[in-house]
mmCIF file of C-alpha atoms in Angstrom:
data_model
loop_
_atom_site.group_PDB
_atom_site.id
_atom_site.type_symbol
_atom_site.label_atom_id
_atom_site.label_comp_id
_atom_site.label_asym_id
_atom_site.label_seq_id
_atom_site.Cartn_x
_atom_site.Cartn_y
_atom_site.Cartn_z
ATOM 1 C CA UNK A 1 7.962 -1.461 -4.499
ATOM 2 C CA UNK A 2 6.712 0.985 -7.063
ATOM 3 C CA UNK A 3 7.198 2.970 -10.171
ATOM 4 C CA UNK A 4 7.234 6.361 -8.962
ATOM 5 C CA UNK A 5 7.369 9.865 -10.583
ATOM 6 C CA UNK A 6 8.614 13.141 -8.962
ATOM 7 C CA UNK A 7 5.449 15.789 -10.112
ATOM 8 C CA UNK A 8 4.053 19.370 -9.493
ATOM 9 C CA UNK A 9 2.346 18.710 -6.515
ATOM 10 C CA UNK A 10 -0.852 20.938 -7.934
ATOM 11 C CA UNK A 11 -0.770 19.404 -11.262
ATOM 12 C CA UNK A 12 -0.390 15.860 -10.459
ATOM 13 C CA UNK A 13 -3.254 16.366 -8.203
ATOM 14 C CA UNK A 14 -5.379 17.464 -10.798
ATOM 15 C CA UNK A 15 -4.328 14.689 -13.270
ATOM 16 C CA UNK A 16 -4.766 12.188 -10.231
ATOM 17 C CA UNK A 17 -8.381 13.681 -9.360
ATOM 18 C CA UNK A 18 -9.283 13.495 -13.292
ATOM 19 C CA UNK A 19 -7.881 10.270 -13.067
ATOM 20 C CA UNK A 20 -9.768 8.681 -10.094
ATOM 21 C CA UNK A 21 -12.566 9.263 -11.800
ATOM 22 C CA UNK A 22 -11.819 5.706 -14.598
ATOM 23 C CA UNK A 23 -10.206 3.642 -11.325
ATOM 24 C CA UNK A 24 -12.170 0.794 -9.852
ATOM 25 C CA UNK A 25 -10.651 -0.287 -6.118
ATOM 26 C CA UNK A 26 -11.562 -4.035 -5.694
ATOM 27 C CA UNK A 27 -11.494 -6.326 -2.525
ATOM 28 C CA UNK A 28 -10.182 -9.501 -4.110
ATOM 29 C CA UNK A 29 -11.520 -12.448 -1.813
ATOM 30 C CA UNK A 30 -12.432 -15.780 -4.927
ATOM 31 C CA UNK A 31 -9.445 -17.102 -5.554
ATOM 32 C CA UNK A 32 -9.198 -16.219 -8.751
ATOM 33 C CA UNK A 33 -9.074 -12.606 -8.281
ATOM 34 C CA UNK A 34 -6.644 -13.203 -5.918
ATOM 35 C CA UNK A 35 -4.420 -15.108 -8.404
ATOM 36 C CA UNK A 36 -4.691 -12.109 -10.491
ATOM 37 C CA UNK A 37 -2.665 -10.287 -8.105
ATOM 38 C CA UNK A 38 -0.003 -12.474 -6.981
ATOM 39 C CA UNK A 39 0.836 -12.989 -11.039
ATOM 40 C CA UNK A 40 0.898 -8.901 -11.087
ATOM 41 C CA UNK A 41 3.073 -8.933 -8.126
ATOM 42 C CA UNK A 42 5.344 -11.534 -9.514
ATOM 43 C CA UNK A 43 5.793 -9.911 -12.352
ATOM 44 C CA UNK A 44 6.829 -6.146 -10.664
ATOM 45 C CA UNK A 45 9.146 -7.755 -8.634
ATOM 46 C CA UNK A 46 11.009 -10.091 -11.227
ATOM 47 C CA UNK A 47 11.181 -6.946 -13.211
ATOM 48 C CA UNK A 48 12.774 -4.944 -10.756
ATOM 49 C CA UNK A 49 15.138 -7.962 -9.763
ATOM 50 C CA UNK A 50 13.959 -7.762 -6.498
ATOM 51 C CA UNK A 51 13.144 -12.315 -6.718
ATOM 52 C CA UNK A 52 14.081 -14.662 -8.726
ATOM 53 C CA UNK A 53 12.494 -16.663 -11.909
ATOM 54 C CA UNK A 54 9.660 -19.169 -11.051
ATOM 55 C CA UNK A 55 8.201 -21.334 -13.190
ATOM 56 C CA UNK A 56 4.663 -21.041 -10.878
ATOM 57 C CA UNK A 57 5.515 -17.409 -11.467
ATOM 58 C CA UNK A 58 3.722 -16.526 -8.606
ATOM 59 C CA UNK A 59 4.427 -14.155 -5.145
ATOM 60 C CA UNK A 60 2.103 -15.228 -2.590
ATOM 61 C CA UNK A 61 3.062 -15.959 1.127
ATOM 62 C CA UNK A 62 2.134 -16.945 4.655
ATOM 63 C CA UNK A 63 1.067 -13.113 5.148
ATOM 64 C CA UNK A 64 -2.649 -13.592 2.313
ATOM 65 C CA UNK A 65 -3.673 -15.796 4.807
ATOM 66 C CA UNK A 66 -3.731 -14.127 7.899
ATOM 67 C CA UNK A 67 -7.223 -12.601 8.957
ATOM 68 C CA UNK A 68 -6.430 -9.295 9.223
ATOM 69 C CA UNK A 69 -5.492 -8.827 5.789
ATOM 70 C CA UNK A 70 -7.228 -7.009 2.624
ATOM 71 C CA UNK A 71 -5.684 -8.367 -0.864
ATOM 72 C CA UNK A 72 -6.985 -4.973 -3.331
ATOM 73 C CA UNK A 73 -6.413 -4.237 -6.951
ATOM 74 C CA UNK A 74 -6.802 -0.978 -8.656
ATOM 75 C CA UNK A 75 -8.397 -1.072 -11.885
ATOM 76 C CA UNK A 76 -8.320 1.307 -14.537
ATOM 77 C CA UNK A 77 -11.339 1.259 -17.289
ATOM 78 C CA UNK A 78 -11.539 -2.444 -16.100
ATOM 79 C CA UNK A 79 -8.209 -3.478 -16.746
ATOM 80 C CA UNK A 80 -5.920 -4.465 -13.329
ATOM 81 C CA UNK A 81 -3.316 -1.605 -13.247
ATOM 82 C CA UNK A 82 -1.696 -2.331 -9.714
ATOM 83 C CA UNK A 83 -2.087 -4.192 -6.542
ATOM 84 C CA UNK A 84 -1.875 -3.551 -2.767
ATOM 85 C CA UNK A 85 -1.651 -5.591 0.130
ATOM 86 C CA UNK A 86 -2.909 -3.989 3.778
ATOM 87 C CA UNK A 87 -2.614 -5.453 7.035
ATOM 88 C CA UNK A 88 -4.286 -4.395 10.178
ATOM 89 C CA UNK A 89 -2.350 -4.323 13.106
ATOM 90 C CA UNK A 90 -4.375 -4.010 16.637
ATOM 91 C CA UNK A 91 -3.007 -5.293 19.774
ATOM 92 C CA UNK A 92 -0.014 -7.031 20.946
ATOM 93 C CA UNK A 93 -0.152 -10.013 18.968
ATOM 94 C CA UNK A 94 -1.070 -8.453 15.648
ATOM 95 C CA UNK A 95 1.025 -10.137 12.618
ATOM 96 C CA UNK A 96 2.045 -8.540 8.997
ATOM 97 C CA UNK A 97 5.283 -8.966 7.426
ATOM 98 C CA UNK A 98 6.453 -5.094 8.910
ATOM 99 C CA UNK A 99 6.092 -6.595 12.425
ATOM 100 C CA UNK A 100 8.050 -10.085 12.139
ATOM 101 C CA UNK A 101 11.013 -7.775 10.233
ATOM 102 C CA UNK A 102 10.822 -4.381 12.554
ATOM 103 C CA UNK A 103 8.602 -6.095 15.720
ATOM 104 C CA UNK A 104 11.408 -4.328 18.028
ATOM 105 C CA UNK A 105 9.928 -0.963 16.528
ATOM 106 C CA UNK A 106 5.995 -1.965 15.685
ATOM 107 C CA UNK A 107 5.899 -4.324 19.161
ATOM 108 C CA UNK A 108 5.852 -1.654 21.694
ATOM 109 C CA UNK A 109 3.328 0.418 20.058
ATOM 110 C CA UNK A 110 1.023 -2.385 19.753
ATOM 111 C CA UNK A 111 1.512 -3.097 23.419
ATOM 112 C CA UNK A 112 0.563 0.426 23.952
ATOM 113 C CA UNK A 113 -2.533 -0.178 22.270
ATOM 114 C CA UNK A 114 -2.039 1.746 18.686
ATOM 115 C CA UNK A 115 -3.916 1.052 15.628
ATOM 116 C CA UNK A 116 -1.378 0.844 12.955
ATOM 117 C CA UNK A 117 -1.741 0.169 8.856
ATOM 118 C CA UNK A 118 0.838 -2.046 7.265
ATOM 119 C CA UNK A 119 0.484 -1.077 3.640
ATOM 120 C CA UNK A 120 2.703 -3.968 1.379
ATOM 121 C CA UNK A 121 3.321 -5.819 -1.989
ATOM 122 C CA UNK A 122 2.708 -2.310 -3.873
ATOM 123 C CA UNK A 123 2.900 -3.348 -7.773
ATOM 124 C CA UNK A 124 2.299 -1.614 -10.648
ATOM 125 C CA UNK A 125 1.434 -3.240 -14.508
ATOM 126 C CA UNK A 126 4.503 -1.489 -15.638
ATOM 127 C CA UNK A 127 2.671 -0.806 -18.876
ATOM 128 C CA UNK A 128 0.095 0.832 -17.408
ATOM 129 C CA UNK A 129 2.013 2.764 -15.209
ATOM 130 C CA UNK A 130 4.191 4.139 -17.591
ATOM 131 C CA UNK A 131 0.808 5.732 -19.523
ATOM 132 C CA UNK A 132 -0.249 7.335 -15.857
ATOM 133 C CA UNK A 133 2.150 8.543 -13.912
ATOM 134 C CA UNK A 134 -0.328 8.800 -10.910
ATOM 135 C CA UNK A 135 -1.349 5.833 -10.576
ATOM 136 C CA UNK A 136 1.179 5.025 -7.349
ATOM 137 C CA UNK A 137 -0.530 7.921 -5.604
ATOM 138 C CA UNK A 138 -3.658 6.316 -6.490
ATOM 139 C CA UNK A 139 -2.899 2.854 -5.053
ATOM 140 C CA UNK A 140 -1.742 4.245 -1.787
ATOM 141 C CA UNK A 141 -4.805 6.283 -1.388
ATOM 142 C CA UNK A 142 -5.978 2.908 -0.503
ATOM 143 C CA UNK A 143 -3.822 2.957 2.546
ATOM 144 C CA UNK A 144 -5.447 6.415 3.642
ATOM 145 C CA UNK A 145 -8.766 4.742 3.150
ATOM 146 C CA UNK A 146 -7.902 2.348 5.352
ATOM 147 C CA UNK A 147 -6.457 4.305 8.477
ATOM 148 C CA UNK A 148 -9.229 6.619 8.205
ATOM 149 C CA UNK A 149 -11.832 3.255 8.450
ATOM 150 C CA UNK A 150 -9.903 1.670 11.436
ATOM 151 C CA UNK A 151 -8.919 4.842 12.835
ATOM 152 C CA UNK A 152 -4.915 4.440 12.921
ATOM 153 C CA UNK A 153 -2.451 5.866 14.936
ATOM 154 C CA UNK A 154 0.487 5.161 11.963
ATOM 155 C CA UNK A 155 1.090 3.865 8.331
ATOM 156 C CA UNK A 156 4.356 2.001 7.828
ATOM 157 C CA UNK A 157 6.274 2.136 4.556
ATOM 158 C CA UNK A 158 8.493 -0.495 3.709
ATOM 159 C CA UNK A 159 10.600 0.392 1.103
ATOM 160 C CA UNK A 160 14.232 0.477 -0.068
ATOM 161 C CA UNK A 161 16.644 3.136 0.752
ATOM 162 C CA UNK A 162 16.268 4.691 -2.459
ATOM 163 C CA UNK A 163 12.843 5.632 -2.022
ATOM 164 C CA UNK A 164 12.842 7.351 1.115
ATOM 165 C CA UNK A 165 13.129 10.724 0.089
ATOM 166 C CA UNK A 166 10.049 9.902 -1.998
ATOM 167 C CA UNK A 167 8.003 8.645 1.200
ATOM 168 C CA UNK A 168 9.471 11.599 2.963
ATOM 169 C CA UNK A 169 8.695 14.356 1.221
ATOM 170 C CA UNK A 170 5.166 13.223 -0.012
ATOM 171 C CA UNK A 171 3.542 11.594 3.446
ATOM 172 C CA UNK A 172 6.091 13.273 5.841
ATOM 173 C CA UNK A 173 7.404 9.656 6.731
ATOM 174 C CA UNK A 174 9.859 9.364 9.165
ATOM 175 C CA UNK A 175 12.816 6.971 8.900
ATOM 176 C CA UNK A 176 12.250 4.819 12.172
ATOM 177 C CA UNK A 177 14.708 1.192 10.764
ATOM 178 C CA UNK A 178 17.499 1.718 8.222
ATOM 179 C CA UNK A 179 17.071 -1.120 6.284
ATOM 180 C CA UNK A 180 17.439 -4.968 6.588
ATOM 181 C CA UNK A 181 16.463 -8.366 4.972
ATOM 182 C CA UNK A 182 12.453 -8.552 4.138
ATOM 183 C CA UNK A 183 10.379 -11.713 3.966
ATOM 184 C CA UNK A 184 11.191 -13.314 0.235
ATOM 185 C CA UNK A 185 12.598 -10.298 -1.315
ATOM 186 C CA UNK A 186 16.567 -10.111 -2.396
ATOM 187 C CA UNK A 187 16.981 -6.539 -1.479
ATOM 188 C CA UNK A 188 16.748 -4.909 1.887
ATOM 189 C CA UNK A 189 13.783 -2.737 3.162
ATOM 190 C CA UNK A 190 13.881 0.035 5.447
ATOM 191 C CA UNK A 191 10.923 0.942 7.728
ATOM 192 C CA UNK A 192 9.111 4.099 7.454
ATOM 193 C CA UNK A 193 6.519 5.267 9.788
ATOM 194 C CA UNK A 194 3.364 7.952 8.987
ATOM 195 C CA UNK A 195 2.368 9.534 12.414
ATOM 196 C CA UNK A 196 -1.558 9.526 11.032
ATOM 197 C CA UNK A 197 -2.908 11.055 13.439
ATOM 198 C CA UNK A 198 -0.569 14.570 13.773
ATOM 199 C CA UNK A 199 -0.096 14.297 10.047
ATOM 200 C CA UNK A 200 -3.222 13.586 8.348
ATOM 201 C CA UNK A 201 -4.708 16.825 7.833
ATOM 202 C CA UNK A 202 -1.530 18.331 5.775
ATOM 203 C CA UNK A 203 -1.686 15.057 3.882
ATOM 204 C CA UNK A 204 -5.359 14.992 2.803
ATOM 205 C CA UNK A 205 -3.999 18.865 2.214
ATOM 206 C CA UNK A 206 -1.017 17.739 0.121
ATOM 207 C CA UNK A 207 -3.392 14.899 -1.687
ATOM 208 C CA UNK A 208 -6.814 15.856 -1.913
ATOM 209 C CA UNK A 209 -7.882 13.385 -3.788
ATOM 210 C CA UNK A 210 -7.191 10.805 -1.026
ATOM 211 C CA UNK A 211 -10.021 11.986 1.049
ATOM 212 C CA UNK A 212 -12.951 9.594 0.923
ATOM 213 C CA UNK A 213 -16.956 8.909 2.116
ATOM 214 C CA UNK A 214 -18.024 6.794 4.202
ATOM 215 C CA UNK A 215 -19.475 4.619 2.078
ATOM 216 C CA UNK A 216 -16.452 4.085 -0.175
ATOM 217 C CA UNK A 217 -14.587 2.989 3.266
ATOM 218 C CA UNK A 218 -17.460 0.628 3.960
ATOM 219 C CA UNK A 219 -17.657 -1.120 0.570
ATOM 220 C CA UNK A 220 -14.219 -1.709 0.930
ATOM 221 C CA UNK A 221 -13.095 -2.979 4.610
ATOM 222 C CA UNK A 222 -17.183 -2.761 6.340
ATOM 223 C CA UNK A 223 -17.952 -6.449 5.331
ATOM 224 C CA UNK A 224 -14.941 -7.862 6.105
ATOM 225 C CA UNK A 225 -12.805 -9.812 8.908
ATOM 226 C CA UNK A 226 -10.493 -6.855 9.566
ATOM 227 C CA UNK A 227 -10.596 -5.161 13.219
ATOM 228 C CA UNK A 228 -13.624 -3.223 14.076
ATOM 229 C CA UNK A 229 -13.239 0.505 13.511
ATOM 230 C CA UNK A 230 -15.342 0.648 17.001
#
């Protein structure tokens, strides 16, 4: 899910660096905030036809509940500009919507005992995105934050066939599930998987931007019920 723009890969770096500098990343835990984004997400994926017209207009599922998950919005001058859902996947009975659609693929490495990031539900305000086109590189720097915190072996990306190439050329994804049916959504998702450990260095290289402190990593995920990084 995402409004995405092909750039220069120098300039958009720039712009997204220049950027970063007005975005807010916020741990939504009151339900309120949390309402906030499951109206944004609603909204993305009604406009992309991807579900169908509620009246509660509302995407939420069994998936915000689960321990190991971070609900984050990215905020631009203070306004909510998009959303992102991460789940942390550690050991043989961790749960995220990428593991009960692709567990034959995720399974086995969590057996083996492999840290993985399940980055989901990325929306964009439309409106907003349309005025920066980096903001999708933006909201999945929040996935990089994360794997660097908890120390993962592999991203997934779920996304639809038409957005591979994007996946592939800018995180050097690899196609591991063509795709199939995906919790709630109309349109098939294919699974994607970032090798984080052999591939992080030319990515931090590619986006420079992503790279983060310490600190910013513990504000975010340090407090909260997600795995220890340990």
């Amino acid at each position: 899910m995402s409004a995405i723009a092909e750039t220069n890969t120098s300039s958009y770096a720039m712009r997204a660096q220049s950027l970063l500098e007005r975005v807010k990343y916020r741990l939504a835990t009151a339900p309120e905030d949390i309402d906030k984004l499951v109206h944004l997400r609603y909204k993305a994926y009604l406009k992309e036809g991807a579900i169908e017209k509620s009246a509660h207009e509302r995407l939420e599922d069994k998936f915000d509940d689960l321990a190991n998950v971070f609900n984050l919005g990215v905020y631009i001058d203070g306004r909510l500009a998009s959303a992102l859902r991460l789940h942390i996947l550690r050991g043989a009975d961790a749960y995220s919507p990428a593991v009960e659609t692709f567990g034959e693929v995720l399974g086995p490495l969590l057996s083996e005992g492999k840290t993985i990031i399940d980055p989901n539900r990325f929306v964009p305000d439309y409106e907003i995105a349309h005025l920066f086109p980096e903001l999708p590189y933006l909201t999945l720097r929040l996935a990089n934050l994360a794997a660097t915190r908890f120390r993962a072996d592999y991203v997934t990306m779920t996304v639809r066939a038409e957005h591979q190439a994007f996946y592939k050329r800018g995180f050097f994804a690899r196609v591991a599930c063509p795709p199939r049916p995906y919790p709630l959504l109309s349109k098939p998702i294919s699974l994607l998987l970032v090798d984080y450990v052999a591939d992080r260095g030319r990515i931090e290289m590619r986006h420079p931007y992503w790279k983060s402190t310490e600190e910013e990593r513990e504000r975010l995920f340090g407090g909260q019920s997600g795995p220890s990084c340990a």
